[in-house]
PDB file of C-alpha atoms and ligand atoms in Angstrom:
ATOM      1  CA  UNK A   1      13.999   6.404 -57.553  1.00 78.00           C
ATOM      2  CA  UNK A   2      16.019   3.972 -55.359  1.00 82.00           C
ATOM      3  CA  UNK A   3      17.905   6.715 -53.760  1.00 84.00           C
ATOM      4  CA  UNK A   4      14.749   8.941 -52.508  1.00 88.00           C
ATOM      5  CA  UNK A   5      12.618   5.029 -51.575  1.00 88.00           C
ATOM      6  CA  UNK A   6      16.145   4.812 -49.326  1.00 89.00           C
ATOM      7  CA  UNK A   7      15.660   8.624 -47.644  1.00 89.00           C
ATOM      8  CA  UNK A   8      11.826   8.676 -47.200  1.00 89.00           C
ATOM      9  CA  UNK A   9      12.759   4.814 -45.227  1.00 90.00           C
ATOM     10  CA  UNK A  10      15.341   6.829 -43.444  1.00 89.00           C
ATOM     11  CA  UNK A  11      13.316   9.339 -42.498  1.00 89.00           C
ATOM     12  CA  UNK A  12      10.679   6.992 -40.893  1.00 90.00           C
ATOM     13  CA  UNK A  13      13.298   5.748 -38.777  1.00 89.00           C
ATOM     14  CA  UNK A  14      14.258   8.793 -37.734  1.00 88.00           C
ATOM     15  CA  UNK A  15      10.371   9.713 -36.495  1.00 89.00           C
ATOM     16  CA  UNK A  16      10.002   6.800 -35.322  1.00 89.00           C
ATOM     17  CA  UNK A  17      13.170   6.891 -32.849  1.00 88.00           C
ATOM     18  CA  UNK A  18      12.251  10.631 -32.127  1.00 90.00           C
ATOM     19  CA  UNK A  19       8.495   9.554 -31.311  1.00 89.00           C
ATOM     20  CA  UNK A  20      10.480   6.818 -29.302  1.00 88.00           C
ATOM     21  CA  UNK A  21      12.577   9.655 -27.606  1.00 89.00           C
ATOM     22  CA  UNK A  22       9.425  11.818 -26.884  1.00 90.00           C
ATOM     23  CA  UNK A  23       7.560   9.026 -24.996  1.00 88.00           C
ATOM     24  CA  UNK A  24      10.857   8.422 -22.976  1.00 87.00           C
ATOM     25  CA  UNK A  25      10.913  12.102 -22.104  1.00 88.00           C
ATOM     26  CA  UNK A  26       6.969  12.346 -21.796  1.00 87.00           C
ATOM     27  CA  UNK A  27       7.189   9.097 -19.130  1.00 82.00           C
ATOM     28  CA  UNK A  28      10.571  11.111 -17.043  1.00 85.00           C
ATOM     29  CA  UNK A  29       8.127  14.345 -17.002  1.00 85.00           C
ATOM     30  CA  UNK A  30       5.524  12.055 -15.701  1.00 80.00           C
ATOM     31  CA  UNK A  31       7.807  10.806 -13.152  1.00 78.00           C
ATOM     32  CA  UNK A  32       9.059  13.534 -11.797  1.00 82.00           C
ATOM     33  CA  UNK A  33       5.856  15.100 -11.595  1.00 80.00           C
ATOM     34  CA  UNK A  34       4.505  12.116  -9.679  1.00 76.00           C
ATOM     35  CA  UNK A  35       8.007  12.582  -7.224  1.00 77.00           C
ATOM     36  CA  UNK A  36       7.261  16.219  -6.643  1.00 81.00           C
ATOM     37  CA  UNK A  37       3.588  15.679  -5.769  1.00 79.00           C
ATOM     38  CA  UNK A  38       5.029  12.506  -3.207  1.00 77.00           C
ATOM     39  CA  UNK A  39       7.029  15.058  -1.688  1.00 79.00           C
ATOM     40  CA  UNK A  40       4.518  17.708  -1.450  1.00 79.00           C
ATOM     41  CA  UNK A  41       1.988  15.241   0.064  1.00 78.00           C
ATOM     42  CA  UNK A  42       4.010  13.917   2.646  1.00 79.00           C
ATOM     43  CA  UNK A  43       5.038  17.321   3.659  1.00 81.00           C
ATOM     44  CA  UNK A  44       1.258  18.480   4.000  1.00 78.00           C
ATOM     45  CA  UNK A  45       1.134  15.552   6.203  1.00 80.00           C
ATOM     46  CA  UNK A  46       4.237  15.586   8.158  1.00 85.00           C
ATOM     47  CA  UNK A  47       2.644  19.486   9.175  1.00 84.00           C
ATOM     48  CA  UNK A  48      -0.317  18.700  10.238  1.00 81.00           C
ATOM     49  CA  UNK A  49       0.824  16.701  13.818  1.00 85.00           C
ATOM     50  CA  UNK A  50       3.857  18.840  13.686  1.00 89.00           C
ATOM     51  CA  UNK A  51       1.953  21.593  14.300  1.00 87.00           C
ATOM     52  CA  UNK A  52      -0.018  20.196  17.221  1.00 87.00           C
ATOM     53  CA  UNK A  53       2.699  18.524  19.388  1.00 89.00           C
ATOM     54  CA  UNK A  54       3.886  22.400  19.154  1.00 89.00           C
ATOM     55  CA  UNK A  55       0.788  24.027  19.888  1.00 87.00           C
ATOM     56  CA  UNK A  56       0.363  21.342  22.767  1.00 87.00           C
ATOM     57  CA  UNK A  57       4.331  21.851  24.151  1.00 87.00           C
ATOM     58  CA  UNK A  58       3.204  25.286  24.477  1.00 86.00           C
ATOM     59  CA  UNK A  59      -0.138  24.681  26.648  1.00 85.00           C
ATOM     60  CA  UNK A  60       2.671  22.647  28.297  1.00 85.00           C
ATOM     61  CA  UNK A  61       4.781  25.563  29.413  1.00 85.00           C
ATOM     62  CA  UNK A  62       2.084  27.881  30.026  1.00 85.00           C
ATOM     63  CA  UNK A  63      -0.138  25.436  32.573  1.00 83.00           C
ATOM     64  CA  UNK A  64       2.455  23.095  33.947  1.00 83.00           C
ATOM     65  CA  UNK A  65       0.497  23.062  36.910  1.00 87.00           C
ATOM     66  CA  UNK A  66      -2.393  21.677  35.874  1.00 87.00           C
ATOM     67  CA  UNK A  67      -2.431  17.929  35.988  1.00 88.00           C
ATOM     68  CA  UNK A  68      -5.317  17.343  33.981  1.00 88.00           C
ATOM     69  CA  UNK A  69      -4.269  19.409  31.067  1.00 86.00           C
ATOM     70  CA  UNK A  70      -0.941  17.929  31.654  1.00 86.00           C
ATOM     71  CA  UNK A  71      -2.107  14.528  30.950  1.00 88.00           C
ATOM     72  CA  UNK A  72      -3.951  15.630  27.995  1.00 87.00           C
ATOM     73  CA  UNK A  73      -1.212  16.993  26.287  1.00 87.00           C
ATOM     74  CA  UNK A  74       0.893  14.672  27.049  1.00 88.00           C
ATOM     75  CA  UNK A  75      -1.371  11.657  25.385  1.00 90.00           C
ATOM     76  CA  UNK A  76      -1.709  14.163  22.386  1.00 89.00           C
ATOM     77  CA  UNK A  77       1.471  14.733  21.617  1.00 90.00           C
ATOM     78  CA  UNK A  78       2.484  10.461  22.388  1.00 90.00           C
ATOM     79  CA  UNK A  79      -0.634   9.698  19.457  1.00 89.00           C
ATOM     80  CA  UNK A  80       0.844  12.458  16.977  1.00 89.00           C
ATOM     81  CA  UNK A  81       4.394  11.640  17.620  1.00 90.00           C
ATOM     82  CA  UNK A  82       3.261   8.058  17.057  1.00 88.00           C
ATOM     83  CA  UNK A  83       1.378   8.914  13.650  1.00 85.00           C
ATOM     84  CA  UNK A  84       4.443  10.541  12.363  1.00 87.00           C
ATOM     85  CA  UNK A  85       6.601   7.738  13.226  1.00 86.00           C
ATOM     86  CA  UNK A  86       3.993   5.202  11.254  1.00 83.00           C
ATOM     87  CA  UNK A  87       4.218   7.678   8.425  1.00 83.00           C
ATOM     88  CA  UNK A  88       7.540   8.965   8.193  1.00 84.00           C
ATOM     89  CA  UNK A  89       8.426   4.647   8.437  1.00 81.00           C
ATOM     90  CA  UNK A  90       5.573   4.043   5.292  1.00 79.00           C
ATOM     91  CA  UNK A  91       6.867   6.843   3.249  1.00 79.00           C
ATOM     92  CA  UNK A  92      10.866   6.033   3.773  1.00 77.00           C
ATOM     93  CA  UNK A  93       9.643   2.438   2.653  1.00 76.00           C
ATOM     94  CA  UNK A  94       7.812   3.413  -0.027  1.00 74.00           C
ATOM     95  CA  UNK A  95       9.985   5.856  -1.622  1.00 70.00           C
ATOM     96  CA  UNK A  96      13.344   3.178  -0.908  1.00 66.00           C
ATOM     97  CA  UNK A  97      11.353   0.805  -3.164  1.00 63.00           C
ATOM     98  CA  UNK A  98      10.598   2.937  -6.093  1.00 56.00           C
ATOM     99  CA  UNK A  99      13.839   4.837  -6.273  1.00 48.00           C
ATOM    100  CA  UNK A 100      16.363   2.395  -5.778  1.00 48.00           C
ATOM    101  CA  UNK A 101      14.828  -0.881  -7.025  1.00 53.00           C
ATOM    102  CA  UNK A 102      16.067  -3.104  -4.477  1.00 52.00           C
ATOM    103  CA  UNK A 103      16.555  -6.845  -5.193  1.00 64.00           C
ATOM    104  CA  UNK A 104      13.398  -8.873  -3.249  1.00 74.00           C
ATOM    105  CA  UNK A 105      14.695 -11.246  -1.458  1.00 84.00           C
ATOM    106  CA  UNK A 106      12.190 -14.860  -1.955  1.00 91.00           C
ATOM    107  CA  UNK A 107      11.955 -17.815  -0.193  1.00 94.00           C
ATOM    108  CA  UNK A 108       9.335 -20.562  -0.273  1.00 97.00           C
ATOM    109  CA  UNK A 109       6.767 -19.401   2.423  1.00 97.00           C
ATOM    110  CA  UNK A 110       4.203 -21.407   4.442  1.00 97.00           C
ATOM    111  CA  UNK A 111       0.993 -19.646   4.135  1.00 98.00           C
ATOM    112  CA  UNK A 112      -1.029 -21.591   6.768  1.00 97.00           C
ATOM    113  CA  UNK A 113       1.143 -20.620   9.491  1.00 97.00           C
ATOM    114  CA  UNK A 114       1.883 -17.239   8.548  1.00 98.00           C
ATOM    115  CA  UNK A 115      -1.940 -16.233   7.665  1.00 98.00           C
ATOM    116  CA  UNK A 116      -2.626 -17.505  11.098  1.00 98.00           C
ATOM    117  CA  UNK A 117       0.019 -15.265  12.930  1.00 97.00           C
ATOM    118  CA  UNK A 118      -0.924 -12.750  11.148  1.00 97.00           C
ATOM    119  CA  UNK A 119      -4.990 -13.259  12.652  1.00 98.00           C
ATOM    120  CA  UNK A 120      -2.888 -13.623  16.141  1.00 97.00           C
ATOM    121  CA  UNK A 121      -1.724 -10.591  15.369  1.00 95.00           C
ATOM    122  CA  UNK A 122      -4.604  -8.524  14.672  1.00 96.00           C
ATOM    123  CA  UNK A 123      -7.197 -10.590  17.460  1.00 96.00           C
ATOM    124  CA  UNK A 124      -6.801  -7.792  19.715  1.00 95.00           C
ATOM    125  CA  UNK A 125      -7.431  -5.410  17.597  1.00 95.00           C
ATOM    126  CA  UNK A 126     -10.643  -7.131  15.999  1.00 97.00           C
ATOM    127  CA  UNK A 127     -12.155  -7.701  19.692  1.00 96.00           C
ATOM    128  CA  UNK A 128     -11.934  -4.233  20.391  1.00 95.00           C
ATOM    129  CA  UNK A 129     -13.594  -3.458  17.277  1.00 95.00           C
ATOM    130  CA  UNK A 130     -16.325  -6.374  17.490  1.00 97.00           C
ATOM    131  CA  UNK A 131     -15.179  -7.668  14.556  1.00 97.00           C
ATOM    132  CA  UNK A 132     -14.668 -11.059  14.033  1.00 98.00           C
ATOM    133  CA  UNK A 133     -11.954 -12.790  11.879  1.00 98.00           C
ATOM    134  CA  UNK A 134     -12.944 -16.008  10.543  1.00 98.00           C
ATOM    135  CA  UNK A 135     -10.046 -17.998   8.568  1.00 98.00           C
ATOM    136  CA  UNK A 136     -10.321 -20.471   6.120  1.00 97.00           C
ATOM    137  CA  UNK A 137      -6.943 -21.684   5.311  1.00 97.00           C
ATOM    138  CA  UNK A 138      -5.511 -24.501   2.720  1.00 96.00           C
ATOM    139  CA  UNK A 139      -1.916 -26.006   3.000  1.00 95.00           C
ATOM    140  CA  UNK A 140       0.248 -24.165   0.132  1.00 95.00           C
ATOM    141  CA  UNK A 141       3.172 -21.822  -0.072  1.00 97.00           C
ATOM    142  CA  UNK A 142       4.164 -18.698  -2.175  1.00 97.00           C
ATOM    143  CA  UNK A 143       7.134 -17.914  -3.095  1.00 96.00           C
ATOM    144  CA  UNK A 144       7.679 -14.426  -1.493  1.00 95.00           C
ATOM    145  CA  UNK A 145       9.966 -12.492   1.352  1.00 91.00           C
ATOM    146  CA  UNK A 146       7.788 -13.766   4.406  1.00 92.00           C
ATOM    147  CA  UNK A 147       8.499 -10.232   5.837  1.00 87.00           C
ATOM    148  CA  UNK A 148       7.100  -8.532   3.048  1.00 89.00           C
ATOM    149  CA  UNK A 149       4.243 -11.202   2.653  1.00 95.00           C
ATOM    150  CA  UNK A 150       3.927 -10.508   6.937  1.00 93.00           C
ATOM    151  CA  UNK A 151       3.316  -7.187   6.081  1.00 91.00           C
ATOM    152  CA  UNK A 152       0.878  -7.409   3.161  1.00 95.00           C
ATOM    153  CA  UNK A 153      -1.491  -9.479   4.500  1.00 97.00           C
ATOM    154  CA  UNK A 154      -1.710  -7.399   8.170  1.00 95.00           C
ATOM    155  CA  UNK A 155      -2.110  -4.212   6.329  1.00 94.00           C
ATOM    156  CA  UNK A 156      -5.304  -5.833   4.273  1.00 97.00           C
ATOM    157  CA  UNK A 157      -6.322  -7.865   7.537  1.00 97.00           C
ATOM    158  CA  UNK A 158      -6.238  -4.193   9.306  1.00 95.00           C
ATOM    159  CA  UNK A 159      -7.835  -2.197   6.863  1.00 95.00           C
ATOM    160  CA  UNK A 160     -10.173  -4.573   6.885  1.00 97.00           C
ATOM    161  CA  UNK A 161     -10.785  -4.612  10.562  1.00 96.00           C
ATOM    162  CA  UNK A 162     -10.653  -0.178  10.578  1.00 94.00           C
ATOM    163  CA  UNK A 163     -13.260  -0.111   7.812  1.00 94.00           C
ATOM    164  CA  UNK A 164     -15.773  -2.749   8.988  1.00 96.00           C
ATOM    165  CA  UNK A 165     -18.686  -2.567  10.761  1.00 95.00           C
ATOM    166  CA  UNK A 166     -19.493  -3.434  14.736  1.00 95.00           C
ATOM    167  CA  UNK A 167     -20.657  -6.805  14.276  1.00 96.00           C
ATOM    168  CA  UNK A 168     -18.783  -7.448  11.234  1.00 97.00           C
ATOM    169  CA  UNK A 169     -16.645  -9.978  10.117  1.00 98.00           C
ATOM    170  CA  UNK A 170     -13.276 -10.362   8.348  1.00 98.00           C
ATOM    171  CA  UNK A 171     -12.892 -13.637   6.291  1.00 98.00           C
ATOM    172  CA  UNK A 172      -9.591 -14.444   5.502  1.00 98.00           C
ATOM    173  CA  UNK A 173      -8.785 -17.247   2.923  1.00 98.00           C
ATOM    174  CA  UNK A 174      -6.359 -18.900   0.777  1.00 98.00           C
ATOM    175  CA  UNK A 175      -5.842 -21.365  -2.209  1.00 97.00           C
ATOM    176  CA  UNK A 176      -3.297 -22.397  -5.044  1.00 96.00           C
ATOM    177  CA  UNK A 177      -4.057 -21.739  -8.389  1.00 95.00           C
ATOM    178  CA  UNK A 178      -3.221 -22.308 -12.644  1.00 93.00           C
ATOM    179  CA  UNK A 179      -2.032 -18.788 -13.640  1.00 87.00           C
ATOM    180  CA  UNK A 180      -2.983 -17.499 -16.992  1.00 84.00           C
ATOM    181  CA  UNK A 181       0.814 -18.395 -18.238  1.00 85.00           C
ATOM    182  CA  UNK A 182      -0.101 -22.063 -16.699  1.00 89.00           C
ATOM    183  CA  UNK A 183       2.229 -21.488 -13.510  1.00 91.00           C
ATOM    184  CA  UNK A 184       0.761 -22.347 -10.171  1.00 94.00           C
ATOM    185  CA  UNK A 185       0.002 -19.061  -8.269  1.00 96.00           C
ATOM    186  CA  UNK A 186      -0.808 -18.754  -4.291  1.00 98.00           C
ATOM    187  CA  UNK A 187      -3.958 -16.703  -4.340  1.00 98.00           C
ATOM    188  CA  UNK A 188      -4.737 -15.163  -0.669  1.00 98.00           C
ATOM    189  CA  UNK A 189      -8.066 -13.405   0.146  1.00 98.00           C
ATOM    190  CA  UNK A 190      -9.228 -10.697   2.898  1.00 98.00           C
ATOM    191  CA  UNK A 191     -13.515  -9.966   2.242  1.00 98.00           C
ATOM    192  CA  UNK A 192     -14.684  -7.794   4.839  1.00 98.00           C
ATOM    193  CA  UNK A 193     -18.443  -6.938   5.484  1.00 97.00           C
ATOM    194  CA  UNK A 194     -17.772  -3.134   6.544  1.00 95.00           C
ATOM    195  CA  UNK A 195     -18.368  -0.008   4.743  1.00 93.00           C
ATOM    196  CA  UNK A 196     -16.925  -0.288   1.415  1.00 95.00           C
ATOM    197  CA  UNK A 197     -14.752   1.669  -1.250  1.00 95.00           C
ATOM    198  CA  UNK A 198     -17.436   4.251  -3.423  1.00 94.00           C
ATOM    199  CA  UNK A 199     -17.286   3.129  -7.000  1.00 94.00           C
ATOM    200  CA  UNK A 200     -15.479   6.592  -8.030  1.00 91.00           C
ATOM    201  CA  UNK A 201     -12.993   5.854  -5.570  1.00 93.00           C
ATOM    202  CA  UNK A 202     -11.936   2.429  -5.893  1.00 95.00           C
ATOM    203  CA  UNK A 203      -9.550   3.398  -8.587  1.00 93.00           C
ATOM    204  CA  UNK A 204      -7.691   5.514  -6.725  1.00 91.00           C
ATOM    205  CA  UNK A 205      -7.188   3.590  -3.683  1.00 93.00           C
ATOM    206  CA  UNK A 206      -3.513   2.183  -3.977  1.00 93.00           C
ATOM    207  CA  UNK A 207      -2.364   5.538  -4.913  1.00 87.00           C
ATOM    208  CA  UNK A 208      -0.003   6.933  -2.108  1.00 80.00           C
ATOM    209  CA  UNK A 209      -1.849   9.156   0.209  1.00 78.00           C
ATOM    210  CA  UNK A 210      -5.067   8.720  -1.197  1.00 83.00           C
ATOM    211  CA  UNK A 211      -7.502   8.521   1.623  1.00 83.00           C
ATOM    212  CA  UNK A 212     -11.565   7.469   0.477  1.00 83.00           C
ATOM    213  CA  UNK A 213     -12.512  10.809   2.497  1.00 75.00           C
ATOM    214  CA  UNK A 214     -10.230  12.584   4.920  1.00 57.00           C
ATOM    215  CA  UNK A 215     -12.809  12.188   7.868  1.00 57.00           C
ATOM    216  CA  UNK A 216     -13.389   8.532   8.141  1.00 63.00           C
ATOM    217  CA  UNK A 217      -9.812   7.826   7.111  1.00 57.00           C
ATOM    218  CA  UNK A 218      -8.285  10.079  10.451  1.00 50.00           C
ATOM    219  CA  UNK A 219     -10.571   8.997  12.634  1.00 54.00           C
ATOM    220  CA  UNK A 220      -9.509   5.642  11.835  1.00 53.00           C
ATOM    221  CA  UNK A 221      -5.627   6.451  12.115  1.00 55.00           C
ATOM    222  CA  UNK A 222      -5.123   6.006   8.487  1.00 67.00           C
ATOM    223  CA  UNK A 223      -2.080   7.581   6.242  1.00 73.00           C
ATOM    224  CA  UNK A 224      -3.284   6.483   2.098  1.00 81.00           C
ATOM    225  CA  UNK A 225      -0.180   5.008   2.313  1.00 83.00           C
ATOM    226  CA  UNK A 226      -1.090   1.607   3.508  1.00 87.00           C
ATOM    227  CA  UNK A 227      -2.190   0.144  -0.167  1.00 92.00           C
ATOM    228  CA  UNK A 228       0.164   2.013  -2.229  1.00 87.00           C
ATOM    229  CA  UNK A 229       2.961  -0.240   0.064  1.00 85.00           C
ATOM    230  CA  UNK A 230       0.881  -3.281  -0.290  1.00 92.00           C
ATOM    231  CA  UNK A 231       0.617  -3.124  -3.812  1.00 92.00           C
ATOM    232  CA  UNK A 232       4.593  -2.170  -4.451  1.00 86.00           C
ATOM    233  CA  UNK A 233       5.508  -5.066  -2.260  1.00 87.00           C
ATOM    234  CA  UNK A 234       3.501  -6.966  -4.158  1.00 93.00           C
ATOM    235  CA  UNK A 235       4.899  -6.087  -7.571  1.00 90.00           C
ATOM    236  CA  UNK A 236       8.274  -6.713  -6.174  1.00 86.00           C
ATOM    237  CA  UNK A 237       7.624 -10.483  -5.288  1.00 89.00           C
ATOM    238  CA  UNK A 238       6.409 -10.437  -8.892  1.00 91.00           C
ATOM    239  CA  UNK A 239       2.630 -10.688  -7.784  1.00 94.00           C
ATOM    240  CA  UNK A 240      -0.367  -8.481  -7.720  1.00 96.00           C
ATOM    241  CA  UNK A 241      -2.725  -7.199  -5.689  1.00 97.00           C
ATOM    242  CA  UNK A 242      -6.271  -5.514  -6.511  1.00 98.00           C
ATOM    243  CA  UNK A 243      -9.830  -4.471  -5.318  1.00 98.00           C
ATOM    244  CA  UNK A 244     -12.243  -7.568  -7.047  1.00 97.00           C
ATOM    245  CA  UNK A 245     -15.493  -5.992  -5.762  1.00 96.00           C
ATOM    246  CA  UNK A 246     -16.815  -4.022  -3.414  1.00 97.00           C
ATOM    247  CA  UNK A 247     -20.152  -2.339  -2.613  1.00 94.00           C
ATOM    248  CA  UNK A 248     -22.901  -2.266   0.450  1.00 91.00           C
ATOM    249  CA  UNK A 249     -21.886  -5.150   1.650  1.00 93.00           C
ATOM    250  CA  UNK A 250     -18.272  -4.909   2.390  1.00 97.00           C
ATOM    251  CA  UNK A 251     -15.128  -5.281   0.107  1.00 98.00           C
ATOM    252  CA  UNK A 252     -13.139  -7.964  -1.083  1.00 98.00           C
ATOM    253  CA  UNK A 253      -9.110  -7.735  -1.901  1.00 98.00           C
ATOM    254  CA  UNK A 254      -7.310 -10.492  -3.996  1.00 98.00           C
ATOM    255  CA  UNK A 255      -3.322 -11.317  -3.599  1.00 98.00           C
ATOM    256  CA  UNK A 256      -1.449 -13.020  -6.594  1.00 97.00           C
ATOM    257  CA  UNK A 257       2.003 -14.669  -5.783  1.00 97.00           C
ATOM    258  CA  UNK A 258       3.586 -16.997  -7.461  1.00 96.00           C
ATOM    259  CA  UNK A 259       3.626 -20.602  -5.507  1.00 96.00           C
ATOM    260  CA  UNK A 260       7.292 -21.586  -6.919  1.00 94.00           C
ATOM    261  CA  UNK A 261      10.395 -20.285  -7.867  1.00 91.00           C
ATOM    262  CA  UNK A 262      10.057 -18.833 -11.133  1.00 82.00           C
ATOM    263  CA  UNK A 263      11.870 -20.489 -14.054  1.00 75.00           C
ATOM    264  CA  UNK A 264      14.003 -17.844 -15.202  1.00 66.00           C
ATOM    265  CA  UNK A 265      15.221 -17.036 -11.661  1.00 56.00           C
TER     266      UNK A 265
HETATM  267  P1  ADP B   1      -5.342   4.358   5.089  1.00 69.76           P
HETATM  268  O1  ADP B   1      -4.019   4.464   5.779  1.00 69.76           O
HETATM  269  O2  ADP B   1      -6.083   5.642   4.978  1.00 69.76           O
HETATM  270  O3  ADP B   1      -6.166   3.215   5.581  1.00 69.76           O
HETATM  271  P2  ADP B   1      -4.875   2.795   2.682  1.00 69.76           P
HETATM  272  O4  ADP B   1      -3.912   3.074   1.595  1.00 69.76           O
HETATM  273  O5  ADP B   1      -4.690   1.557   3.486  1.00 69.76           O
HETATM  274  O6  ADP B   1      -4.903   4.092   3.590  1.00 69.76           O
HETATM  275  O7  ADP B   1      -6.326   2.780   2.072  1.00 69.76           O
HETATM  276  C1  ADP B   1      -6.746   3.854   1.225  1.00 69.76           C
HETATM  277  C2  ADP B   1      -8.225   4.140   1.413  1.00 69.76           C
HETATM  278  O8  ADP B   1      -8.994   3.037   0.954  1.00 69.76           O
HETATM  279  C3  ADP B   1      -8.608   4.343   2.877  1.00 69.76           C
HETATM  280  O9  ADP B   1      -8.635   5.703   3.177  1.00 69.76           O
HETATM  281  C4  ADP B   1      -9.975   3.729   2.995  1.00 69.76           C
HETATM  282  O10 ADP B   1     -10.966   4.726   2.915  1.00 69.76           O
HETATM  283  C5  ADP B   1     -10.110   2.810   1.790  1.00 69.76           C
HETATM  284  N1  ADP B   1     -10.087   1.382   2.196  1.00 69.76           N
HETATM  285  C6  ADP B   1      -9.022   0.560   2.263  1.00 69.76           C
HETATM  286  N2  ADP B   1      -9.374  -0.679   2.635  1.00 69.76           N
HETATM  287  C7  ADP B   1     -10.712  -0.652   2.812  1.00 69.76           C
HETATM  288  C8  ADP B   1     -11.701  -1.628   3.190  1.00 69.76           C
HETATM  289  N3  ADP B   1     -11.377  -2.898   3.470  1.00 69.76           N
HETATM  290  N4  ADP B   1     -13.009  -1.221   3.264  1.00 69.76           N
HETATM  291  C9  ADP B   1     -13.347   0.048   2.981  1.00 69.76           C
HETATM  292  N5  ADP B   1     -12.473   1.011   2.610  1.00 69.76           N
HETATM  293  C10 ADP B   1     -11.173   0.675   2.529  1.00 69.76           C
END
């Protein structure tokens, strides 16, 4: 009796390391499913202003005495060379992140003087969309990379400047709070009053490449990689990042860092 109790609690180990082995292999299919459809993506995208700096090189050679169409060309071919550039440098930093884990680099960062560079920044930009960016800023710090923090909060600042309204405005905020584990967090906001995130879509948006709709995306200069970076960068200063609401009247994105050094660090 002993002897089959000891196989049949031998045998549950053994299912329960093979289950163990099947979710391993079930999460590497995953992944490299999720690595081919990266590289697919960004090779749809790379094409498409591939194709027309060649088609416009041609017009080039065929009416090089034309000034007009001269010009013309030669300002498409700068704004597509320029949107490959922007892509090609989101992708390389994207895919650097997730394949070879590199160690973040933290520091204790100022967030009142960095939030307002970052406004500095973008002013130009938010004039020439008549948006305005209002900021309401506290003393605190996170603990982050205050490149990587540099780049989070423009990318939310612009996104929140492409997808507003004329008229709108971009409120920009910041406080220190009690995590749920009881360690003090620096929570930054970016609420916008522009055209929001549909509810079917607002799961989907920090997924690389994922654009709300292709039109209003383009015409706005975007790539769908913009979150997917925010939210890895995040997750590598050991933070968060998510979509808290959004509707009619605009959409509001919340930042989680921690304020200090963490303990086990
Ligand atoms: P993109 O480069 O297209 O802006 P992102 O990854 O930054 O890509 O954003 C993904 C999608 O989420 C965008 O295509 C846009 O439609 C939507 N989105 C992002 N931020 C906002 C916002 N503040 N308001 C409305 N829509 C937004």
């Amino acid at each position: 009796y002993e002897m089959s109790e000891r196989i049949a609690s031998s045998v549950r180990q053994l299912t329960e390391e093979q289950t163990k082995l099947l979710d391993a292999i079930g999460k590497l299919q995953e992944l490299e499913q999720q690595q081919k459809q990266f590289i697919g993506n960004i090779s749809h995208e790379l094409k498409t202003p591939l194709t027309s700096i060649l088609a416009y090189a041609d017009l080039l050679e065929m009416y090089r005495d034309d000034p007009a169409l001269l010009e013309q060309a030669g300002s498409r071919i700068r704004s597509d060379a320029e949107r490959l550039y922007a892509l090609v440098e989101k992708a390389l930093q994207l895919s650097a992140m997730d394949v070879y884990e590199l160690e973040t680099y933290a520091e204790s960062v100022r967030l009142l003087p960095l939030i307002e560079e970052a406004v500095n920044r973008l002013q130009a930009k938010a004039a020439a969309a008549n948006v305005r960016i209002a900021a309401r800023l506290t003393e605190g710090a996170a603990w982050a990379d205050p490149d990587n923090l540099m780049h989070i909060t423009l990318n939310l600042l612009d996104n929140a400047i492409k997808y507003n309204k004329p008229g709108g405005v971009v409120t920009i905020s910041n406080r220190t709070e009690t995590s749920d584990e009881g360690l003090p967090a620096a929570v930054i906001e970016v609420a916008d009053t522009g055209i929001g995130i549909p509810p079917e879509a607002q799961s989907r948006i920090f997924d690389p490449f994922y654009t709300v709709s292709a039109d209003r995306s383009r015409t706005a200069g975007g790539t769908g990689l913009g979150l997917a970076l925010v939210r890895s960068l995040a997750e590598k200063q050991g933070g968060s990042v998510r979509l808290a609401e959004s509707g009619a009247n605009g959409s509001r994105f919340v930042l989680v860092l921690p304020a200090e050094r963490p303990l086990h660090e």
